[in-house]
Coordinates of C-alpha atoms in Angstrom, one line a residue:
M1 CA 156.8 182.2 313.7
D2 CA 156.2 185.2 311.4
T3 CA 152.8 185.8 309.9
M4 CA 151.9 188.1 307.1
A5 CA 148.6 189.8 306.2
K6 CA 147.2 189.9 302.7
P7 CA 148.6 192.1 299.9
G8 CA 146.0 193.7 297.7
V9 CA 144.9 191.5 294.7
D10 CA 142.3 192.5 292.1
A11 CA 140.4 189.3 291.5
Q12 CA 138.2 190.7 288.7
E13 CA 141.3 191.9 286.8
L14 CA 143.1 188.6 287.3
L15 CA 140.1 186.6 286.1
R16 CA 139.4 188.9 283.1
N17 CA 140.0 186.1 280.6
L18 CA 137.4 183.7 282.0
P19 CA 134.1 183.9 280.1
R20 CA 131.1 184.9 282.2
S21 CA 127.5 185.8 282.1
G22 CA 126.9 188.6 284.5
D23 CA 129.0 187.7 287.6
T24 CA 129.0 184.0 286.9
R25 CA 132.1 182.3 285.3
L26 CA 130.9 179.7 282.8
M27 CA 131.8 176.1 282.1
Y28 CA 133.2 174.8 278.8
V29 CA 131.2 172.0 277.1
D30 CA 131.1 171.0 273.5
G31 CA 133.2 174.0 272.4
T32 CA 130.9 176.5 274.0
W33 CA 130.7 178.4 277.3
G34 CA 127.5 178.1 279.3
A35 CA 125.8 178.3 282.6
A36 CA 124.5 175.3 284.6
S37 CA 121.3 173.8 283.2
D38 CA 119.4 175.0 286.3
G39 CA 121.2 178.2 286.7
A40 CA 122.9 177.1 289.9
T41 CA 126.2 178.8 291.0
R42 CA 128.9 178.3 293.6
T43 CA 130.7 181.1 295.4
L44 CA 134.5 180.6 295.7
V45 CA 136.1 181.8 298.9
D46 CA 139.7 183.0 299.2
P47 CA 141.3 180.7 301.8
A48 CA 143.7 183.4 302.9
T49 CA 141.1 186.1 303.7
G50 CA 137.6 184.6 303.7
G51 CA 136.6 187.0 300.9
T52 CA 134.8 186.1 297.7
V53 CA 137.0 185.3 294.8
A54 CA 134.4 184.5 292.1
T55 CA 131.1 182.9 291.3
V56 CA 131.1 179.9 289.0
A57 CA 128.5 177.7 287.3
E58 CA 127.5 174.7 289.4
G59 CA 127.0 171.9 287.0
T60 CA 124.2 169.3 287.2
R61 CA 123.8 165.7 286.1
D62 CA 122.1 167.0 283.0
D63 CA 125.2 169.1 282.3
A64 CA 127.4 166.1 282.8
K65 CA 125.2 164.0 280.4
R66 CA 125.5 166.8 277.8
A67 CA 129.3 166.8 278.2
I68 CA 129.4 163.0 277.8
L69 CA 127.3 163.1 274.6
A70 CA 129.6 165.8 273.2
A71 CA 132.7 163.9 274.1
R72 CA 131.2 160.7 272.7
K73 CA 130.4 162.3 269.4
A74 CA 133.9 163.9 269.3
F75 CA 135.5 160.5 269.7
D76 CA 133.2 158.3 267.6
D77 CA 132.6 160.7 264.7
G78 CA 135.0 163.6 265.1
P79 CA 138.4 164.3 263.7
W80 CA 140.5 163.9 266.9
S81 CA 140.8 160.1 267.1
T82 CA 141.7 159.9 263.4
M83 CA 144.1 162.8 263.5
T84 CA 147.7 161.7 263.0
A85 CA 149.9 161.5 266.1
H86 CA 152.1 164.1 264.6
D87 CA 149.3 166.6 264.3
R88 CA 148.1 165.9 267.8
A89 CA 151.6 166.4 269.0
M90 CA 151.9 169.8 267.3
L91 CA 148.8 171.0 269.0
L92 CA 150.0 169.9 272.4
F93 CA 153.3 171.6 271.9
R94 CA 151.3 174.8 271.3
V95 CA 149.4 174.3 274.5
A96 CA 152.7 174.1 276.4
A97 CA 153.8 177.3 274.8
K98 CA 150.6 179.0 275.7
I99 CA 150.9 178.0 279.3
E100 CA 154.3 179.5 279.4
E101 CA 153.1 182.6 277.7
H102 CA 150.4 183.1 280.4
A103 CA 152.5 181.6 283.2
A104 CA 152.3 184.6 285.6
E105 CA 148.5 184.8 285.1
L106 CA 148.0 181.1 285.8
Q107 CA 150.3 181.2 288.7
H108 CA 148.4 184.1 290.3
I109 CA 145.0 182.4 289.6
D110 CA 146.0 179.3 291.5
T111 CA 147.4 181.3 294.4
L112 CA 144.2 183.3 294.6
N113 CA 142.0 180.2 294.4
N114 CA 144.0 177.7 296.4
G115 CA 146.1 180.0 298.7
K116 CA 149.5 178.4 298.2
P117 CA 152.5 180.7 298.0
L118 CA 153.5 182.1 294.6
R119 CA 156.8 180.2 294.6
E120 CA 154.8 177.0 294.7
T121 CA 152.4 177.9 292.0
Q122 CA 155.3 179.1 289.9
Y123 CA 156.7 175.6 290.0
D124 CA 153.3 174.1 289.3
V125 CA 152.8 176.2 286.1
A126 CA 156.3 175.5 284.8
D127 CA 155.8 171.8 285.4
A128 CA 152.4 171.9 283.7
A129 CA 154.0 173.3 280.5
N130 CA 156.7 170.7 280.7
C131 CA 154.2 167.9 281.1
F132 CA 152.4 168.9 277.9
R133 CA 155.7 169.2 276.1
Y134 CA 156.7 165.7 277.4
Y135 CA 153.6 164.0 276.1
A136 CA 153.6 166.0 272.9
G137 CA 157.0 164.4 272.3
L138 CA 155.8 161.0 273.4
A139 CA 152.7 161.1 271.1
T140 CA 154.7 159.9 268.1
K141 CA 156.9 157.5 270.0
P142 CA 154.8 154.7 271.4
H143 CA 155.1 151.4 269.5
G144 CA 153.7 148.0 269.6
Q145 CA 155.4 144.6 269.5
T146 CA 155.8 141.9 267.0
F147 CA 155.8 138.2 267.9
D148 CA 157.4 135.2 266.3
V149 CA 154.5 132.8 266.2
P150 CA 154.1 129.5 264.4
A151 CA 154.1 130.0 260.6
P152 CA 152.3 131.0 258.5
S153 CA 151.2 133.8 260.8
Q154 CA 152.5 137.2 261.8
S155 CA 151.3 138.6 265.2
F156 CA 151.7 142.1 266.4
T157 CA 150.2 144.7 268.8
V158 CA 149.2 148.3 268.5
R159 CA 148.1 150.8 271.2
E160 CA 144.8 152.6 270.6
A161 CA 142.9 155.3 272.5
I162 CA 140.4 154.1 275.1
G163 CA 137.8 156.7 274.2
V164 CA 135.9 159.1 276.5
C165 CA 137.8 159.8 279.7
G166 CA 136.3 161.3 282.8
Q167 CA 139.0 163.1 284.8
I168 CA 138.4 164.2 288.4
V169 CA 141.1 166.3 290.0
P170 CA 141.7 167.6 293.5
W171 CA 142.0 171.1 294.9
N172 CA 145.6 170.9 296.2
Y173 CA 147.3 171.2 292.7
P174 CA 144.5 172.7 290.6
L175 CA 146.3 173.3 287.3
L176 CA 149.0 170.6 287.6
M177 CA 146.7 167.7 288.4
A178 CA 144.5 168.7 285.5
V179 CA 147.5 168.7 283.2
W180 CA 148.8 165.3 284.5
K181 CA 145.5 163.8 283.2
L182 CA 144.8 165.8 280.1
A183 CA 148.2 165.7 278.5
P184 CA 148.7 161.9 278.3
A185 CA 145.0 161.3 277.4
L186 CA 145.1 163.7 274.5
A187 CA 148.5 162.5 273.3
A188 CA 147.0 159.0 273.0
G189 CA 144.0 160.2 271.0
N190 CA 141.3 160.2 273.7
V191 CA 138.7 162.9 274.4
C192 CA 138.3 164.3 277.9
I193 CA 135.7 165.6 280.4
L194 CA 137.7 167.3 283.1
K195 CA 136.0 167.9 286.4
P196 CA 138.1 170.3 288.5
A197 CA 137.6 170.3 292.3
E198 CA 134.6 172.4 293.1
L199 CA 136.7 174.7 295.4
T200 CA 139.4 175.4 292.8
P201 CA 138.1 175.4 289.2
L202 CA 139.6 178.7 288.0
S203 CA 142.9 177.7 286.4
A204 CA 141.2 174.7 284.7
L205 CA 138.7 177.2 283.2
R206 CA 141.6 179.4 282.1
L207 CA 143.2 176.3 280.5
A208 CA 139.9 175.7 278.6
T209 CA 140.3 179.1 277.0
I210 CA 143.6 178.0 275.7
F211 CA 142.1 174.9 274.1
E212 CA 139.4 177.2 272.5
E213 CA 142.0 179.6 271.3
L214 CA 144.0 176.8 269.6
E215 CA 140.8 175.6 267.9
F216 CA 140.8 172.1 269.4
P217 CA 137.8 170.3 267.8
R218 CA 134.5 170.6 269.7
G219 CA 134.0 168.1 272.4
V220 CA 137.6 167.0 272.6
V221 CA 138.2 168.9 275.9
N222 CA 135.3 169.7 278.2
V223 CA 135.7 171.4 281.6
L224 CA 132.7 170.7 283.7
T225 CA 132.4 172.5 287.0
G226 CA 130.3 171.2 289.8
A227 CA 130.2 168.9 292.9
G228 CA 131.8 165.5 293.0
P229 CA 128.6 163.7 294.2
V230 CA 126.7 165.2 291.3
V231 CA 128.7 165.6 288.1
G232 CA 131.6 163.4 289.3
A233 CA 129.2 160.6 290.1
E234 CA 127.5 160.9 286.7
L235 CA 130.9 160.5 285.0
A236 CA 131.7 157.5 287.1
E237 CA 128.4 155.8 286.5
S238 CA 127.8 156.6 282.8
D239 CA 128.1 153.9 280.2
G240 CA 129.2 156.6 277.8
V241 CA 132.5 157.1 279.7
D242 CA 135.2 154.6 278.9
K243 CA 137.7 155.5 281.6
I244 CA 137.8 157.4 284.9
A245 CA 141.0 158.9 286.3
F246 CA 140.7 160.2 289.8
T247 CA 143.0 161.9 292.3
G248 CA 141.7 162.4 295.8
G249 CA 140.7 160.7 299.0
T250 CA 140.6 156.9 299.5
V251 CA 136.9 156.9 300.6
T252 CA 135.9 158.7 297.4
G253 CA 138.1 156.4 295.4
R254 CA 136.2 153.4 296.7
S255 CA 132.9 155.0 295.7
I256 CA 134.2 155.6 292.2
M257 CA 135.2 152.0 291.9
R258 CA 131.8 150.9 292.8
A259 CA 130.1 153.3 290.4
A260 CA 132.4 152.2 287.5
V261 CA 131.2 148.6 287.8
G262 CA 128.3 149.3 285.4
N263 CA 130.3 149.1 282.2
L264 CA 133.6 147.9 283.8
K265 CA 135.3 151.1 282.7
K266 CA 139.0 151.5 283.1
I267 CA 140.1 153.2 286.3
T268 CA 143.2 155.0 287.5
L269 CA 143.1 156.1 291.2
E270 CA 145.7 158.1 293.0
L271 CA 144.5 158.3 296.6
G272 CA 145.7 159.1 300.1
G273 CA 148.8 158.5 302.1
K274 CA 150.4 158.5 305.5
S275 CA 154.0 158.4 304.2
P276 CA 157.0 157.6 306.3
N277 CA 160.2 159.7 306.2
I278 CA 162.9 157.4 307.8
V279 CA 166.0 159.2 309.2
F280 CA 168.9 157.0 310.4
A281 CA 171.5 158.3 312.8
D282 CA 174.2 158.4 310.1
A283 CA 172.1 160.7 307.8
D284 CA 173.5 164.1 306.9
F285 CA 171.8 166.0 309.7
E286 CA 171.2 169.4 307.9
T287 CA 169.9 167.7 304.8
A288 CA 167.5 165.5 306.7
I289 CA 166.2 168.4 308.7
D290 CA 165.6 170.5 305.6
Y291 CA 163.7 167.7 303.8
A292 CA 161.7 166.7 306.9
L293 CA 160.3 170.3 306.9
F294 CA 159.7 170.3 303.2
A295 CA 158.1 166.9 303.3
I296 CA 155.3 167.9 305.6
Y297 CA 154.9 171.7 305.4
A298 CA 155.0 172.2 301.6
N299 CA 151.5 173.3 300.5
A300 CA 150.6 173.4 304.2
G301 CA 150.8 169.6 304.3
Q302 CA 147.9 169.3 301.8
V303 CA 149.9 166.8 299.7
C304 CA 148.9 163.2 299.1
S305 CA 152.6 162.1 299.3
A306 CA 153.4 164.3 302.3
G307 CA 156.0 162.9 304.7
S308 CA 153.6 163.1 307.6
R309 CA 155.4 160.5 309.7
L310 CA 158.9 161.2 310.8
V311 CA 160.5 157.8 311.6
I312 CA 163.6 158.7 313.5
Q313 CA 166.4 156.6 315.0
E314 CA 166.4 156.9 318.8
S315 CA 170.1 157.8 319.2
I316 CA 169.6 161.1 317.4
A317 CA 165.9 161.6 318.0
D318 CA 166.0 164.1 320.8
R319 CA 168.5 166.4 319.1
F320 CA 166.9 166.1 315.7
V321 CA 163.3 166.7 316.9
A322 CA 164.4 169.7 319.0
E323 CA 166.1 171.3 316.0
L324 CA 163.2 170.4 313.7
T325 CA 160.7 172.0 316.2
E326 CA 162.7 175.3 316.4
R327 CA 162.8 175.4 312.6
A328 CA 159.1 174.7 312.3
K329 CA 158.3 177.6 314.7
K330 CA 160.2 180.0 312.3
I331 CA 158.2 179.1 309.2
R332 CA 156.6 182.3 307.8
V333 CA 152.9 181.6 307.5
G334 CA 150.7 184.0 305.5
N335 CA 149.0 185.0 302.3
G336 CA 150.4 183.4 299.2
F337 CA 150.8 186.7 297.4
D338 CA 153.4 187.9 299.9
D339 CA 156.8 187.0 298.6
K340 CA 158.0 186.2 302.1
T341 CA 155.4 183.6 302.7
E342 CA 156.7 180.1 303.1
M343 CA 153.4 178.3 304.0
G344 CA 149.9 179.3 303.1
P345 CA 146.4 178.5 304.3
I346 CA 144.2 175.4 304.6
I347 CA 141.9 175.3 301.5
S348 CA 138.6 175.8 303.3
R349 CA 136.9 176.5 306.6
A350 CA 135.5 172.9 306.5
H351 CA 138.9 171.4 306.0
L352 CA 140.4 173.7 308.6
E353 CA 137.9 172.3 311.1
K354 CA 138.8 168.8 310.1
V355 CA 142.5 169.4 310.7
E356 CA 141.7 171.1 314.0
S357 CA 139.7 168.0 315.1
Y358 CA 142.8 165.9 314.6
L359 CA 144.9 168.4 316.7
E360 CA 142.4 167.8 319.5
I361 CA 142.5 164.0 318.9
G362 CA 146.3 164.1 319.2
K363 CA 146.2 165.9 322.5
T364 CA 143.5 163.6 323.8
E365 CA 145.4 160.5 322.7
G366 CA 148.4 161.6 324.9
A367 CA 150.9 162.6 322.2
T368 CA 153.3 165.4 323.2
L369 CA 152.6 168.6 321.4
L370 CA 155.9 170.3 320.6
C371 CA 154.7 173.2 318.5
G372 CA 151.7 174.5 316.7
G373 CA 148.5 172.7 317.5
S374 CA 146.1 175.6 316.8
R375 CA 144.6 178.0 314.4
L376 CA 146.4 181.3 313.8
G377 CA 144.8 184.6 314.7
G378 CA 145.8 188.2 314.6
S379 CA 146.2 189.5 311.0
L380 CA 145.4 186.0 309.7
A381 CA 142.3 185.4 311.7
A382 CA 140.0 185.8 308.7
G383 CA 141.8 183.1 306.8
N384 CA 142.2 179.3 307.3
F385 CA 145.7 179.2 308.9
I386 CA 147.1 176.4 311.1
A387 CA 150.4 176.7 312.8
P388 CA 153.1 174.1 311.7
T389 CA 152.5 171.3 314.2
I390 CA 154.7 168.5 315.6
F391 CA 153.5 165.7 317.9
D392 CA 156.1 163.5 319.6
K393 CA 155.9 160.5 321.9
T394 CA 153.3 158.9 319.7
T395 CA 152.2 155.2 319.5
S396 CA 151.3 153.2 316.5
D397 CA 147.6 152.9 317.5
M398 CA 147.0 156.6 317.6
R399 CA 144.6 158.0 315.0
I400 CA 147.0 160.9 314.3
V401 CA 149.5 158.2 313.3
R402 CA 147.2 156.0 311.3
E403 CA 144.9 158.4 309.5
E404 CA 145.6 161.0 306.8
I405 CA 145.2 164.5 308.3
F406 CA 146.1 166.4 305.1
G407 CA 147.5 169.4 306.9
P408 CA 150.7 170.8 308.4
V409 CA 150.8 168.1 311.2
L410 CA 153.9 165.9 311.7
V411 CA 153.9 162.9 314.0
V412 CA 157.2 161.5 315.3
Q413 CA 157.8 157.7 315.6
R414 CA 161.1 156.4 317.0
F415 CA 163.0 153.2 316.2
K416 CA 166.1 151.3 317.5
D417 CA 167.3 149.5 314.4
E418 CA 166.7 148.9 310.7
A419 CA 164.1 146.1 311.2
E420 CA 162.0 148.2 313.5
A421 CA 162.2 151.2 311.1
L422 CA 160.8 149.1 308.3
H423 CA 158.1 147.6 310.5
I424 CA 156.9 151.1 311.6
A425 CA 157.2 152.5 308.1
N426 CA 155.1 149.7 306.5
D427 CA 152.5 149.6 309.3
T428 CA 149.8 151.5 307.4
I429 CA 147.0 150.8 305.0
Y430 CA 148.6 153.3 302.7
G431 CA 151.5 152.9 300.3
L432 CA 152.0 156.1 298.3
A433 CA 155.4 157.4 299.2
G434 CA 158.4 157.2 301.5
A435 CA 162.0 158.3 302.0
V436 CA 165.2 157.1 303.6
F437 CA 168.0 159.3 304.9
T438 CA 171.3 157.7 305.4
Q439 CA 174.9 158.0 304.2
D440 CA 175.2 154.2 304.0
A441 CA 174.4 153.5 300.3
A442 CA 173.8 149.7 300.9
K443 CA 171.4 150.4 303.8
A444 CA 169.6 153.0 301.8
H445 CA 168.9 150.7 298.9
R446 CA 168.2 147.8 301.2
V447 CA 165.5 149.8 303.1
V448 CA 164.0 151.5 300.2
R449 CA 163.5 148.2 298.4
K450 CA 161.5 146.9 301.3
L451 CA 159.3 150.0 301.6
R452 CA 155.7 149.1 300.5
A453 CA 155.3 152.3 298.6
G454 CA 155.1 153.4 295.0
I455 CA 157.2 156.6 295.1
T456 CA 160.4 156.6 297.1
W457 CA 163.4 158.8 297.7
I458 CA 166.9 158.4 299.1
N459 CA 168.2 161.5 300.9
A460 CA 165.5 163.7 299.4
Y461 CA 161.7 164.2 299.6
H462 CA 159.1 165.4 297.1
P463 CA 160.9 165.8 293.8
T464 CA 158.5 164.7 291.0
Y465 CA 159.3 164.2 287.4
N466 CA 157.1 164.0 284.3
E467 CA 159.3 161.3 283.0
A468 CA 158.8 158.9 285.9
P469 CA 155.7 157.0 287.1
W470 CA 153.5 158.3 290.0
G471 CA 151.2 156.1 292.0
G472 CA 150.9 153.9 295.1
Y473 CA 150.6 150.5 296.7
K474 CA 147.8 149.2 298.9
Q475 CA 145.0 151.7 299.5
S476 CA 146.9 154.5 298.0
G477 CA 145.5 153.7 294.6
M478 CA 145.8 151.7 291.4
G479 CA 147.6 152.4 288.2
R480 CA 150.2 155.0 287.5
E481 CA 150.3 158.5 286.1
L482 CA 153.2 160.3 284.3
G483 CA 156.0 158.8 282.2
T484 CA 155.3 156.2 279.6
Y485 CA 153.1 154.5 282.3
G486 CA 150.8 157.5 282.3
Y487 CA 150.5 157.3 278.5
D488 CA 149.8 153.5 278.5
A489 CA 147.0 154.0 281.1
Y490 CA 145.1 155.8 278.4
T491 CA 145.5 153.1 275.8
E492 CA 144.0 149.8 274.9
V493 CA 146.3 147.0 273.5
K494 CA 145.1 145.4 270.4
Q495 CA 146.5 142.1 269.1
I496 CA 146.5 141.7 265.3
N497 CA 147.2 138.4 263.6
V498 CA 147.9 138.1 259.9
N499 CA 147.6 134.9 257.9
L500 CA 150.6 134.8 255.5
D501 CA 149.4 131.7 253.7
V502 CA 145.9 132.5 252.4
V503 CA 144.5 129.0 251.8
P504 CA 141.6 127.1 253.4
S505 CA 142.5 125.7 256.8
G506 CA 140.9 122.3 256.2
W507 CA 139.7 122.0 259.7
F508 CA 136.3 120.7 258.6
E509 CA 135.9 118.2 255.8
T510 CA 134.0 119.3 252.8

């Protein structure tokens, strides 16, 4: 396995477009940039080097309340919700164009802040622009329905904006996850309070400068930095917020559901996963190997839909796992700014230690460690790097099999026949994603239809499309993002009935 040290990156030059006061990068609320109400700050750490990236404002509950009031006013009294769908669409098209104009800058900011390789952030930025463009086009397309009801009435429905939307996004896809939430919400006429992950707020703040440059009305988009248990909790609890959209861990998702009970706000949750990647003996061997690596080691396994369980047919398991292990050992791990890097660091020292604890759990539980299993040292010692890891000879009751590790750790589960493959695949509290590799088309469709998961692939893993819905079964969440489903999740359905014969009903005698 090759490792690469960090190339030089001038963080201050890269972040030159983020408004600041002194050394503190500011948050964006009600159309203005400001510090936290109590002056608190957070220091952001480069996960590849351990060095300081930037200092940002650390929002408080009072800051969250101020953002909620601003958003409430923007929706209830402002021009956004009454703006025509065409005019909203034109603005969103301009956002897409601005993201493309500043693509290299946004790409480098996410690599600096998150650590993932440039080739991954390049995709993220391109997809973010396309997401805005997709929803800009969709803004003028949604329609209601008309119903043939007993005369003399006409009944129809329209879709209307929900209102103030609190949007809490994770650190693994800082820009892209923000856009997945902002684009459909704005297209539908909502106003937004975006809370980026406290570890990775920089690209969201840069996105806010684009909204400011394009002169979005005040309060329509607010970017509120701060901790989840503080500003995130205020958004979830507040009666002034009409909807919460959250992507993150299942435990936090449950707490958000409990907090949202106060005013029964609408909720969309995209949560954790322990997704199966099923490989049958008749699969194209090289294709299955390639995608098995991509499924777990993309973004260092810090992906909610990662194929973290390889469910492999016994007749090819030894050969397949041996080849997979040799390939995993050759993955080039290093700083995301090195063009040769294929896998970057773990996001933080705390998360690194969590992943390391699972490595020890796997060893203690008796799984066979085939490669990896430890932190990387040498030129990478200052960063948060874990070697690509594979555990074989696992059992279904092991914690490394049942719990989401969220790191570059693959567990191997073996099966004899189709029935056992499905039993193993569905034996989980999660249901976000899964894949099937086979050259038998009937078997592929048969198996994928029985997978209890919201996102599935046949002979592929990880492709994601703005046009198609994203979300999971079971404890992997509720609701869907992307596609028309993502738009509908930000709308209320109103039934309108028209009396075509305007005469007294005669229900009560005069």
